[in-house]
Structure formats: C-alpha cells, structure tokens
Amino acid sequence: MKFIDKIKEKFFKKDEHSLSVRDERLIARNNRRAMKEFEKKKNRKNVPEEEYLSQMKDENNIVEFEGLKTYFFTDVGTVKAVDGVTFSIPKKSIVGVVGESGCGKSITSLSLMRLVQAPQGQIVDGSIRFAAKDGKVYDIAKMPVSEVYKIRGKEIAMIFQEPMTSLNPVFTIGQQLDEVYELHFNDKDKKKAKEHSLEMLNLVGMAMPENVYKCYPHELSGGMRQRVMIAMALACDPRLVIADEPTTALDVTIQAQILELLKNLKERIDGSIMLITHDLGVIAEMADYVVVMYAGRVIEQGTAEEIFLNPLHPYTVGLQKSKPVVNKKVDKLYNIPGNVPNPVNLPDYCYFRERCDKCVKKCAGKYPETVWVSPTHCVACYRYAERH
Amino acid sequence: MPRLNTDFIQMIKYVIKRLALSVLILLGVSLIIYALIRIQPGLDFVEKKYQAQLQQDSTGQVAELVKQIQATYGLDTNIFAGYLKWLSNILQGNFGDSFQLSVPTGEVTYIEIIGPDGNPILTPKYETTSNVVSIIFAKSGVSFIIALIATVLEFIIAIPLGIVSATKQYGVVDYTVTVLAMMGISLPSFFLGALLLKVFSVELGWFPYSGLTDPNSGLPVIIDQAWHLVLPILVLTMLSVGGLMRYTRTNMLEVMNSDYIRTARAKGLSEHSVIYKHAFRNTLIPLATLFAGILPSLFGGAMITEQVFSIDGIGKAAYTAVVNGDVPFVMAYCMFLSILTVIGTLLSDIMYAIVDPRVKLS
Ligand SMILES: Nc1ncnc2c1ncn2[C@@H]1O[C@H](COP(=O)(O)OP(=O)(O)OP(=O)(O)O)[C@@H](O)[C@H]1O
Ligand code: SF4
Ligand SMILES: [Mg+2]
C-alpha cells in the first residue's frame, strides 16, 4: 500500500510532488546526515543516568507523552509520522487511541517501545516519561538503546496487529513462550519455563495447552495465535500492554472473546492498556480514556464519556457518524470526504481544513492551539478557542 | 524436523515418487543433449582426425575409410537412430568408450620383448581403458577436492559477511561486501585466473603455473599438490563468494523486516538473540535451495578454471571432449551432471522440510 502510494506520488501527480534530481540529492544528503547523528546518539555507551531520568507531571500516570516527534527520513522527504503528540496513560486504565489509517497510531506506540524502524525512523524530539517498577521515572525517548532493554518486554509488552505473521514460523509456540520466561525471570530451568508457559496458555483460555505448546504457529488459527500473543504479553508480567489493533484481523465472534481476554489481562497485571484501533465500537466497549489522532497529531482527547457524548472536533464528530449503529436505519453510511494530507509537506494550518464542513474565519490562520474544555477534555480546533 | 513416524513414511513415499519421475526427466535430458552434440556445427570427430588426409585425397579412398570409421563410431546414422542406439547400449550397462581419452587402469602386464642381445626381456605394460565411466571416476577426484575446499570456503566467508552486511546496512562492511560481490559476479573466470597467474606466478613466483605436481620442487608430494591447488581454489572461491553473499544479505534483510522479528524485539530479546536465533533460522530456509546446485558443482569440475591452470580434472576432460565432438564422453558427462542435479534437487527439497516446519513433503 505504502509502496503504491510512493509510486503514485512519483508518477501520477507529477506537478504536485515531482522532485528534481537536485532536490533528491539534497534530501539524500540531509537524510544521511540526520540518520547518522541520531543513530550515534542512540548507540552511546555509559550514558549517565541523570540524562534520561525525569519526573512525572502527575503521579497517577504510568506514561506521559509530551511533544513526541517521530520522523522518517525517506527518499521523497521527511515523513512526519508523529508530529508533536502529547497525552498520558493513567495507571490501571485503558486508553484507546483512534484515527484513520496512517495517522501515526502505530508509530506512537512503537516509539514507546523504541522499535521504530531504524535508521530511517527516528524520534527527533519530545519525551516519553515512564514510571518504572523501581520507582524511577525514565524518559524513554532519551534512553540509549542499551538501557531500553530494562523496560522493553519487561515492563511494557506489545500485542501486534497481524497474528498471522507476528509469530516466528520456525519455532514452536512452546519455544517462543519459554523464551520469555527464561529472559524475564532469568531462569534457565526448562521445566519451570514450560510450567509457566502452560499456565499462561491456560489463562488465555486455550483448550488444550499441552498440544498448543508443541504446535508451530502455522498449525493454529488466527484467533488462537492472537491468544498466544496475549499469553506472551502476559508472561512478561508487564505494567503496560500496548495492543495495536489486536482484533482487526479476526472475525467478529473471536473479536469479542479477545477483547474480553484483554480486560482480564488488565485485571491480572493490575496495569494499563494502550489500545490502538480504528473501530469506535471497540473503544466504546473497552476504553476509559480516548485519544483521537489525525495526521500525526492529537486533535482531541478526553474520557470515554466526553468523547462519545460530547465530541467537539469536527473530525471526531465525523468519525462517530461514520460508525454503523445497530437498530438505526440509515440509507448510507456517512463518509468523511477527502483524504488524510500527505505527511511529507504538511501545511501550517489546521490539517483538517480541506475536509472540514464547520470552518470558521480563524481557520485560515496557523495550526490551532489545544484548548482545554474540562480538566480531562481537550481539543485542537478554532471553534472552541474563543470560548475558553 | 519430521516429527512423527507418519511424516517419515510420507517422506520415503515422496522420495520414491520423485526418483521415478527423475527417470523420465533424465530420458528427456539425454535426448536433448545427444541432439545438441550431434548438430554441433563443423566436422565430426572422425572427419577432424582425418582432415589432412582428406584434403590430399584424390582417389576417394580416404573418404571411403572415413565413412567406415564413422560407422564404427555410430556417427553415420541420423540423430534419432543414433540416440536409440546409445540408449540401448546404456540399458545394457554399456556406457561406451571415449573416442580420444583413456586412463590407466592400474593393472600392469608384462610382455616379452627380444632385447638387443637376443634374450627376451620382461617389460611392464600399463593397461589403459577408454571406458567413459572409468574416466569419470578417475578424473573427478582432483576436481572434487578443489570444489569441496572452494565450497566450504565460500560458505564460511559468504554467510557471515552477508549477515553482517544486512544487520549493519549502509555500514562500511556493507559497502565493501557489495563492491567485492559485484566484482566477483562480473569477472569471468579465465580473466581472474590469468590475472592471478600473472601476479602470483609470473611476477612474484609464489605459486606454480600449472598442473598438479612438480617433480623438481623438492617438497613432499602432498604439500606440492596443495601448493598447486591454491590459485585454482582461490579463483573458484572468489567467483562464487559474491553471489552467495548478496543472496544471504537479501534474505537476511527481508527476514529482519518481518513482523516476527519485531515481536522478538518487543519481547525484550537482545539484538544478538534476535539476529542469531530468530532471524538466522529463517534465513536458512531459502539457502536450502542452494543444495540443488552444490552437488553437480562439487563433482562436475570447473571447465574453464581447470583449463586455465592445466589441471587434469574432469572439467578439462569435458572441455576437450566437447571441443572434439567426443560423443560418448560428453553424453556420459552430461548424464553424470544430470543425475547429480536430480539428486541435488531432491536433497534440497528434503532440506526444506527439515528447516521449515510449514513444508510437508507429499
Ligand atoms: N518505514 C516507514 N518509512 C516511511 N514512512 C513510514 C514508515 N512506517 C510508517 N510510515 C508512515 O508513518 C505514518 C504513520 O504510520 P502508522 O503505521 O503509525 O499508521 P497507523 O495509524 O498505525 O495506521 P493503521 O491504522 O493503518 O495501522 C504513515 O503515513 C506512514 O506512511
Ligand atoms: S480548526 Fe477550523 S478547519 Fe480545523 S477542524 Fe476546527 S473548524 Fe475545522
Ligand atoms: Mg497501525
């Protein structure tokens, strides 16, 4: 999909995006320089801890993103996949992140894990504060890679979108689960590892854990693989689980089971979940807080009630209108007109302006500031600027 | 790994089926090769041999003789009839005699000749044979040793470098590997061979020019031979290493970008375990296809390189046989290669099933 977009950009919309050979060379040179600099910073050794220790703004949060910018240095220019994202994940809560495809949800979560595809993808600015088990607060965005292992997989676990391809095809489920135990409990005892893995499989509702333990991933169905992924996340005993569209690839009945499982998971680890999805139904069912993203930025956030009962941003309103509702007859599903803007050359005005049907005069100006309409509810839109 | 007994039985069944199929393949291949040698432009073996006499021949006697000899070699029939004759000989276990090559059988008979003093003297006579199978056996030994060492070196060098160059993409190693690989792929073997000869034999005098032994070297035989083999092995390794390096690099890059590698990293595994445990096993899967080509290249000799270094291996024998239109030997050599290829493909399929649990042989 992304490749096709690139081709289209290159060949069909020549007038808009065509780059001269000189531009291309310039981009390539700048990219190389930027990537080298960031990689060097990432791979430093013996960095004093003070450099990446930080303080939480609010003790009740487990994660605070502040002004996070993650860019990709590509041949057609710098893709601002995440461009100044600020939100937080309170302890013991489920935060839903919604938005259209390509708005930067996955990249935000991968930045938190420091798994953005290097060397093209780099966190260029901002901070990600994480309250770790040891009582310290780490700024993950500034940690050198060697230190990230303290957190990745141990305190934050991740469940991915594609259960079909997210498990290694040449190892059995057992081998892949045991590995987690061995790593995190620092225990090479095979028997204990197996015991622990079987317990995890049992917890995620596998009918015959012993059998599944011996299976290769291709011998399981999509739903079962996603259960294995959840078991794997559970085995780490993390404080935060990132679930990146955990149900998108599954059919509806399995979806409900997996969501139920995630809720149980949250109870068990007594931690938080960052739930990424573009399905508002899932959000309504699961989330305590909702973050709405658009073109790499947060445009509205609030508690689930606030977002569902009182959506403010025209985009959020559009999203809700485009969601099918049971028991309500509609002729045609609503569809937000237009497309997400090209993330290479983002303009300095509201990114939603071309698609917005509620424009006001001020919208011609710069990108709107974030306005707090309640202690938990904020929105980036000029329609609410004057009132507060 | 075939885990269950049923898997193993399946595998045996599969192998039998494949072997039966290969007989058909070999038949087709042999027909094509036979036809190709026979339609080779120019004079055939007998005509070449008697070329000088034929030109001076005014009576037509030599032409008559040539016809007769052609008939004994089976070169007078049309292609299809000739092929059938060859096939029926093969089926009777008679692989034929080379027109021009012969090797000592190792047997010695003593014959009496009358010496100058009128007394009989026993003189040893070394028996030779032109049987193509014997020739192939006799000549492939040295080729095998060269190829084996070159192949082992190739894998030892190429796979680690390919992996490093993929994991440190755009690094110094990566660029060096890419440049060297391109050089290795694009240089022809005769050129590289000649270059090495010029530099290391002619100019520096470090290594011998040609052949396998040098009675004047004063070294123990085995060391002397090893000394002679250094340059040919170097050529073969340098030429093959580039391709394998690129192949490993490409596979490794693909694997490193896959979702399950991201999962492995997300688990908190160190980069070392991610690469050498999770990625490495998966890079091996496409490498299994290489097994198909290894067998023929191990035993089949290196035509050009052996020619350049005058090594009396099977590659050189095949080269002269092709040039001279030695039908029985070329046929036998090509069939030898075809059989090795068929077995190699089968082995690579079995390898596939071993390294990739998703593949079932059936
Ligand atoms: N490796 C990459 N190189 C260049 N650009 C990338 C890369 N990965 C992602 N992007 C860009 O980053 C942007 C955000 O991608 P992201 O995967 O976060 O979207 P998403 O919100 O998760 O979408 P989806 O719902 O489809 O998963 C996209 O515009 C994409 O083009
Ligand atoms: S700022 Fe203006 S253009 Fe943007 S969403 Fe609000 S009303 Fe629409
Ligand atoms: Mg995504």
PDB file of C-alpha atoms in Angstrom, chain B residues 76-265:
ATOM      1  CA  ASP B  76      26.649 -42.295 -39.732  1.00  0.00           C
ATOM      2  CA  THR B  77      23.099 -42.713 -38.526  1.00  0.00           C
ATOM      3  CA  ASN B  78      20.538 -39.950 -38.162  1.00  0.00           C
ATOM      4  CA  ILE B  79      20.217 -38.319 -34.774  1.00  0.00           C
ATOM      5  CA  PHE B  80      17.219 -40.225 -33.519  1.00  0.00           C
ATOM      6  CA  ALA B  81      18.504 -43.650 -34.565  1.00  0.00           C
ATOM      7  CA  GLY B  82      21.858 -42.793 -33.024  1.00  0.00           C
ATOM      8  CA  TYR B  83      20.160 -41.824 -29.807  1.00  0.00           C
ATOM      9  CA  LEU B  84      18.212 -45.075 -29.653  1.00  0.00           C
ATOM     10  CA  LYS B  85      21.417 -47.000 -30.184  1.00  0.00           C
ATOM     11  CA  TRP B  86      23.097 -45.076 -27.392  1.00  0.00           C
ATOM     12  CA  LEU B  87      20.120 -45.670 -25.138  1.00  0.00           C
ATOM     13  CA  SER B  88      20.005 -49.403 -25.775  1.00  0.00           C
ATOM     14  CA  ASN B  89      23.721 -49.626 -25.029  1.00  0.00           C
ATOM     15  CA  ILE B  90      23.213 -47.756 -21.783  1.00  0.00           C
ATOM     16  CA  LEU B  91      20.363 -50.042 -20.776  1.00  0.00           C
ATOM     17  CA  GLN B  92      22.681 -52.989 -21.292  1.00  0.00           C
ATOM     18  CA  GLY B  93      25.166 -51.396 -18.960  1.00  0.00           C
ATOM     19  CA  ASN B  94      27.498 -50.444 -21.760  1.00  0.00           C
ATOM     20  CA  PHE B  95      28.341 -46.781 -21.399  1.00  0.00           C
ATOM     21  CA  GLY B  96      30.719 -46.726 -24.319  1.00  0.00           C
ATOM     22  CA  ASP B  97      34.318 -45.772 -24.876  1.00  0.00           C
ATOM     23  CA  SER B  98      35.644 -42.291 -25.263  1.00  0.00           C
ATOM     24  CA  PHE B  99      36.904 -41.527 -28.762  1.00  0.00           C
ATOM     25  CA  GLN B 100      40.031 -39.843 -27.501  1.00  0.00           C
ATOM     26  CA  LEU B 101      40.589 -40.140 -23.769  1.00  0.00           C
ATOM     27  CA  SER B 102      41.991 -43.004 -21.795  1.00  0.00           C
ATOM     28  CA  VAL B 103      43.147 -43.525 -18.247  1.00  0.00           C
ATOM     29  CA  PRO B 104      45.402 -46.142 -16.707  1.00  0.00           C
ATOM     30  CA  THR B 105      43.502 -48.952 -15.078  1.00  0.00           C
ATOM     31  CA  GLY B 106      46.279 -49.622 -12.614  1.00  0.00           C
ATOM     32  CA  GLU B 107      46.864 -53.099 -13.982  1.00  0.00           C
ATOM     33  CA  VAL B 108      50.256 -53.982 -15.303  1.00  0.00           C
ATOM     34  CA  THR B 109      51.018 -56.852 -17.628  1.00  0.00           C
ATOM     35  CA  TYR B 110      54.474 -57.929 -18.574  1.00  0.00           C
ATOM     36  CA  ILE B 111      55.311 -58.689 -22.112  1.00  0.00           C
ATOM     37  CA  GLU B 112      58.449 -60.239 -23.516  1.00  0.00           C
ATOM     38  CA  ILE B 113      60.465 -58.369 -25.992  1.00  0.00           C
ATOM     39  CA  ILE B 114      63.645 -59.602 -27.553  1.00  0.00           C
ATOM     40  CA  GLY B 115      66.488 -57.485 -26.293  1.00  0.00           C
ATOM     41  CA  PRO B 116      69.460 -56.335 -28.313  1.00  0.00           C
ATOM     42  CA  ASP B 117      71.432 -59.283 -27.073  1.00  0.00           C
ATOM     43  CA  GLY B 118      68.855 -61.688 -28.423  1.00  0.00           C
ATOM     44  CA  ASN B 119      67.482 -62.622 -24.976  1.00  0.00           C
ATOM     45  CA  PRO B 120      63.840 -61.950 -24.099  1.00  0.00           C
ATOM     46  CA  ILE B 121      63.276 -59.172 -21.507  1.00  0.00           C
ATOM     47  CA  LEU B 122      60.102 -58.763 -19.456  1.00  0.00           C
ATOM     48  CA  THR B 123      58.774 -55.241 -19.955  1.00  0.00           C
ATOM     49  CA  PRO B 124      55.869 -53.802 -17.986  1.00  0.00           C
ATOM     50  CA  LYS B 125      52.908 -52.557 -19.975  1.00  0.00           C
ATOM     51  CA  TYR B 126      50.465 -50.242 -18.202  1.00  0.00           C
ATOM     52  CA  GLU B 127      46.934 -51.111 -19.207  1.00  0.00           C
ATOM     53  CA  THR B 128      44.610 -48.273 -20.090  1.00  0.00           C
ATOM     54  CA  THR B 129      40.892 -48.048 -20.593  1.00  0.00           C
ATOM     55  CA  SER B 130      38.698 -45.665 -22.527  1.00  0.00           C
ATOM     56  CA  ASN B 131      35.525 -46.648 -20.760  1.00  0.00           C
ATOM     57  CA  VAL B 132      33.747 -43.386 -20.012  1.00  0.00           C
ATOM     58  CA  VAL B 133      32.672 -44.395 -16.524  1.00  0.00           C
ATOM     59  CA  SER B 134      36.240 -45.244 -15.598  1.00  0.00           C
ATOM     60  CA  ILE B 135      37.411 -41.921 -16.990  1.00  0.00           C
ATOM     61  CA  ILE B 136      34.831 -40.013 -14.993  1.00  0.00           C
ATOM     62  CA  PHE B 137      35.814 -41.800 -11.811  1.00  0.00           C
ATOM     63  CA  ALA B 138      39.486 -41.321 -12.411  1.00  0.00           C
ATOM     64  CA  LYS B 139      39.278 -37.654 -13.255  1.00  0.00           C
ATOM     65  CA  SER B 140      36.682 -36.328 -10.873  1.00  0.00           C
ATOM     66  CA  GLY B 141      38.811 -36.905  -7.765  1.00  0.00           C
ATOM     67  CA  VAL B 142      41.006 -33.861  -8.099  1.00  0.00           C
ATOM     68  CA  SER B 143      38.076 -31.743  -9.266  1.00  0.00           C
ATOM     69  CA  PHE B 144      36.129 -32.830  -6.223  1.00  0.00           C
ATOM     70  CA  ILE B 145      38.886 -31.833  -3.833  1.00  0.00           C
ATOM     71  CA  ILE B 146      39.211 -28.406  -5.424  1.00  0.00           C
ATOM     72  CA  ALA B 147      35.453 -27.840  -5.451  1.00  0.00           C
ATOM     73  CA  LEU B 148      34.965 -29.106  -1.909  1.00  0.00           C
ATOM     74  CA  ILE B 149      37.547 -26.765  -0.443  1.00  0.00           C
ATOM     75  CA  ALA B 150      36.264 -23.861  -2.531  1.00  0.00           C
ATOM     76  CA  THR B 151      32.657 -24.515  -1.489  1.00  0.00           C
ATOM     77  CA  VAL B 152      33.495 -24.793   2.199  1.00  0.00           C
ATOM     78  CA  LEU B 153      35.453 -21.543   2.000  1.00  0.00           C
ATOM     79  CA  GLU B 154      32.613 -19.937   0.077  1.00  0.00           C
ATOM     80  CA  PHE B 155      30.070 -20.737   2.796  1.00  0.00           C
ATOM     81  CA  ILE B 156      32.377 -19.858   5.666  1.00  0.00           C
ATOM     82  CA  ILE B 157      33.120 -16.471   4.137  1.00  0.00           C
ATOM     83  CA  ALA B 158      29.866 -15.554   2.449  1.00  0.00           C
ATOM     84  CA  ILE B 159      27.212 -16.354   5.043  1.00  0.00           C
ATOM     85  CA  PRO B 160      28.676 -14.446   8.000  1.00  0.00           C
ATOM     86  CA  LEU B 161      29.592 -11.491   5.802  1.00  0.00           C
ATOM     87  CA  GLY B 162      26.131 -11.474   4.238  1.00  0.00           C
ATOM     88  CA  ILE B 163      24.548 -11.422   7.675  1.00  0.00           C
ATOM     89  CA  VAL B 164      26.794  -8.682   8.995  1.00  0.00           C
ATOM     90  CA  SER B 165      26.227  -6.601   5.909  1.00  0.00           C
ATOM     91  CA  ALA B 166      22.463  -6.939   6.311  1.00  0.00           C
ATOM     92  CA  THR B 167      22.385  -6.147  10.003  1.00  0.00           C
ATOM     93  CA  LYS B 168      24.703  -3.187   9.610  1.00  0.00           C
ATOM     94  CA  GLN B 169      23.014  -1.904   6.483  1.00  0.00           C
ATOM     95  CA  TYR B 170      24.789   1.079   4.882  1.00  0.00           C
ATOM     96  CA  GLY B 171      27.797   0.495   7.115  1.00  0.00           C
ATOM     97  CA  VAL B 172      31.394   0.077   5.998  1.00  0.00           C
ATOM     98  CA  VAL B 173      31.168  -3.719   5.867  1.00  0.00           C
ATOM     99  CA  ASP B 174      28.005  -3.488   3.811  1.00  0.00           C
ATOM    100  CA  TYR B 175      29.514  -1.236   1.154  1.00  0.00           C
ATOM    101  CA  THR B 176      32.720  -3.284   0.980  1.00  0.00           C
ATOM    102  CA  VAL B 177      30.763  -6.502   0.640  1.00  0.00           C
ATOM    103  CA  THR B 178      28.599  -5.037  -2.098  1.00  0.00           C
ATOM    104  CA  VAL B 179      31.561  -3.838  -4.140  1.00  0.00           C
ATOM    105  CA  LEU B 180      33.502  -7.086  -3.761  1.00  0.00           C
ATOM    106  CA  ALA B 181      30.408  -9.108  -4.596  1.00  0.00           C
ATOM    107  CA  MET B 182      29.825  -7.142  -7.784  1.00  0.00           C
ATOM    108  CA  MET B 183      33.445  -7.699  -8.781  1.00  0.00           C
ATOM    109  CA  GLY B 184      33.236 -11.405  -8.073  1.00  0.00           C
ATOM    110  CA  ILE B 185      29.998 -11.769 -10.017  1.00  0.00           C
ATOM    111  CA  SER B 186      31.115  -9.847 -13.070  1.00  0.00           C
ATOM    112  CA  LEU B 187      34.703 -11.088 -13.541  1.00  0.00           C
ATOM    113  CA  PRO B 188      34.975 -14.051 -15.913  1.00  0.00           C
ATOM    114  CA  SER B 189      36.962 -16.983 -14.519  1.00  0.00           C
ATOM    115  CA  PHE B 190      39.541 -17.018 -17.323  1.00  0.00           C
ATOM    116  CA  PHE B 191      40.282 -13.359 -16.702  1.00  0.00           C
ATOM    117  CA  LEU B 192      40.625 -13.685 -12.949  1.00  0.00           C
ATOM    118  CA  GLY B 193      42.639 -16.885 -13.421  1.00  0.00           C
ATOM    119  CA  ALA B 194      45.004 -15.220 -15.888  1.00  0.00           C
ATOM    120  CA  LEU B 195      45.333 -12.203 -13.617  1.00  0.00           C
ATOM    121  CA  LEU B 196      46.265 -14.302 -10.593  1.00  0.00           C
ATOM    122  CA  LEU B 197      48.710 -16.322 -12.684  1.00  0.00           C
ATOM    123  CA  LYS B 198      50.350 -13.176 -13.939  1.00  0.00           C
ATOM    124  CA  VAL B 199      50.669 -11.634 -10.486  1.00  0.00           C
ATOM    125  CA  PHE B 200      51.404 -14.583  -8.235  1.00  0.00           C
ATOM    126  CA  SER B 201      53.181 -16.992 -10.557  1.00  0.00           C
ATOM    127  CA  VAL B 202      54.886 -14.934 -13.211  1.00  0.00           C
ATOM    128  CA  GLU B 203      55.726 -11.771 -11.316  1.00  0.00           C
ATOM    129  CA  LEU B 204      56.059 -12.880  -7.735  1.00  0.00           C
ATOM    130  CA  GLY B 205      56.772 -16.528  -8.333  1.00  0.00           C
ATOM    131  CA  TRP B 206      54.936 -17.590  -5.199  1.00  0.00           C
ATOM    132  CA  PHE B 207      52.842 -20.291  -6.804  1.00  0.00           C
ATOM    133  CA  PRO B 208      53.448 -22.747  -9.673  1.00  0.00           C
ATOM    134  CA  TYR B 209      51.944 -22.040 -13.107  1.00  0.00           C
ATOM    135  CA  SER B 210      50.066 -25.156 -13.903  1.00  0.00           C
ATOM    136  CA  GLY B 211      49.414 -28.802 -13.375  1.00  0.00           C
ATOM    137  CA  LEU B 212      49.284 -30.707 -10.124  1.00  0.00           C
ATOM    138  CA  THR B 213      52.824 -31.740  -9.305  1.00  0.00           C
ATOM    139  CA  ASP B 214      56.313 -30.582  -9.943  1.00  0.00           C
ATOM    140  CA  PRO B 215      58.988 -33.255  -9.554  1.00  0.00           C
ATOM    141  CA  ASN B 216      61.658 -30.596  -9.144  1.00  0.00           C
ATOM    142  CA  SER B 217      60.016 -28.757  -6.276  1.00  0.00           C
ATOM    143  CA  GLY B 218      61.728 -30.856  -3.623  1.00  0.00           C
ATOM    144  CA  LEU B 219      58.615 -30.717  -1.434  1.00  0.00           C
ATOM    145  CA  PRO B 220      56.696 -33.687  -0.061  1.00  0.00           C
ATOM    146  CA  VAL B 221      54.122 -34.744  -2.648  1.00  0.00           C
ATOM    147  CA  ILE B 222      51.077 -33.721  -0.651  1.00  0.00           C
ATOM    148  CA  ILE B 223      52.378 -30.230   0.064  1.00  0.00           C
ATOM    149  CA  ASP B 224      53.479 -29.842  -3.506  1.00  0.00           C
ATOM    150  CA  GLN B 225      49.997 -30.702  -4.704  1.00  0.00           C
ATOM    151  CA  ALA B 226      48.366 -28.409  -2.203  1.00  0.00           C
ATOM    152  CA  TRP B 227      50.659 -25.648  -3.404  1.00  0.00           C
ATOM    153  CA  HIS B 228      49.472 -26.207  -6.952  1.00  0.00           C
ATOM    154  CA  LEU B 229      45.846 -26.055  -5.909  1.00  0.00           C
ATOM    155  CA  VAL B 230      45.965 -22.712  -4.118  1.00  0.00           C
ATOM    156  CA  LEU B 231      45.360 -20.488  -7.128  1.00  0.00           C
ATOM    157  CA  PRO B 232      42.542 -22.546  -8.711  1.00  0.00           C
ATOM    158  CA  ILE B 233      40.759 -22.746  -5.375  1.00  0.00           C
ATOM    159  CA  LEU B 234      41.232 -19.008  -4.915  1.00  0.00           C
ATOM    160  CA  VAL B 235      39.659 -18.333  -8.304  1.00  0.00           C
ATOM    161  CA  LEU B 236      36.661 -20.563  -7.648  1.00  0.00           C
ATOM    162  CA  THR B 237      36.084 -19.118  -4.190  1.00  0.00           C
ATOM    163  CA  MET B 238      36.440 -15.506  -5.267  1.00  0.00           C
ATOM    164  CA  LEU B 239      33.976 -16.021  -8.078  1.00  0.00           C
ATOM    165  CA  SER B 240      31.298 -17.770  -6.061  1.00  0.00           C
ATOM    166  CA  VAL B 241      31.519 -15.895  -2.787  1.00  0.00           C
ATOM    167  CA  GLY B 242      29.980 -12.669  -4.124  1.00  0.00           C
ATOM    168  CA  GLY B 243      26.737 -14.207  -5.279  1.00  0.00           C
ATOM    169  CA  LEU B 244      26.153 -16.125  -2.071  1.00  0.00           C
ATOM    170  CA  MET B 245      26.962 -13.046  -0.028  1.00  0.00           C
ATOM    171  CA  ARG B 246      24.371 -10.969  -1.858  1.00  0.00           C
ATOM    172  CA  TYR B 247      21.846 -13.770  -1.598  1.00  0.00           C
ATOM    173  CA  THR B 248      22.343 -14.112   2.155  1.00  0.00           C
ATOM    174  CA  ARG B 249      22.177 -10.340   2.575  1.00  0.00           C
ATOM    175  CA  THR B 250      18.914 -10.037   0.660  1.00  0.00           C
ATOM    176  CA  ASN B 251      17.296 -12.887   2.586  1.00  0.00           C
ATOM    177  CA  MET B 252      18.505 -11.561   5.891  1.00  0.00           C
ATOM    178  CA  LEU B 253      17.170  -8.079   5.146  1.00  0.00           C
ATOM    179  CA  GLU B 254      13.798  -9.499   4.253  1.00  0.00           C
ATOM    180  CA  VAL B 255      13.698 -11.544   7.429  1.00  0.00           C
ATOM    181  CA  MET B 256      14.849  -8.623   9.581  1.00  0.00           C
ATOM    182  CA  ASN B 257      11.930  -6.535   8.338  1.00  0.00           C
ATOM    183  CA  SER B 258       9.334  -9.165   9.120  1.00  0.00           C
ATOM    184  CA  ASP B 259       6.741  -8.926  11.841  1.00  0.00           C
ATOM    185  CA  TYR B 260       8.043 -11.811  13.924  1.00  0.00           C
ATOM    186  CA  ILE B 261      11.404 -10.102  14.291  1.00  0.00           C
ATOM    187  CA  ARG B 262       9.585  -7.066  15.639  1.00  0.00           C
ATOM    188  CA  THR B 263       7.805  -9.409  18.072  1.00  0.00           C
ATOM    189  CA  ALA B 264      11.115 -10.918  19.134  1.00  0.00           C
ATOM    190  CA  ARG B 265      12.490  -7.444  19.804  1.00  0.00           C
TER     191      ARG B 265
END
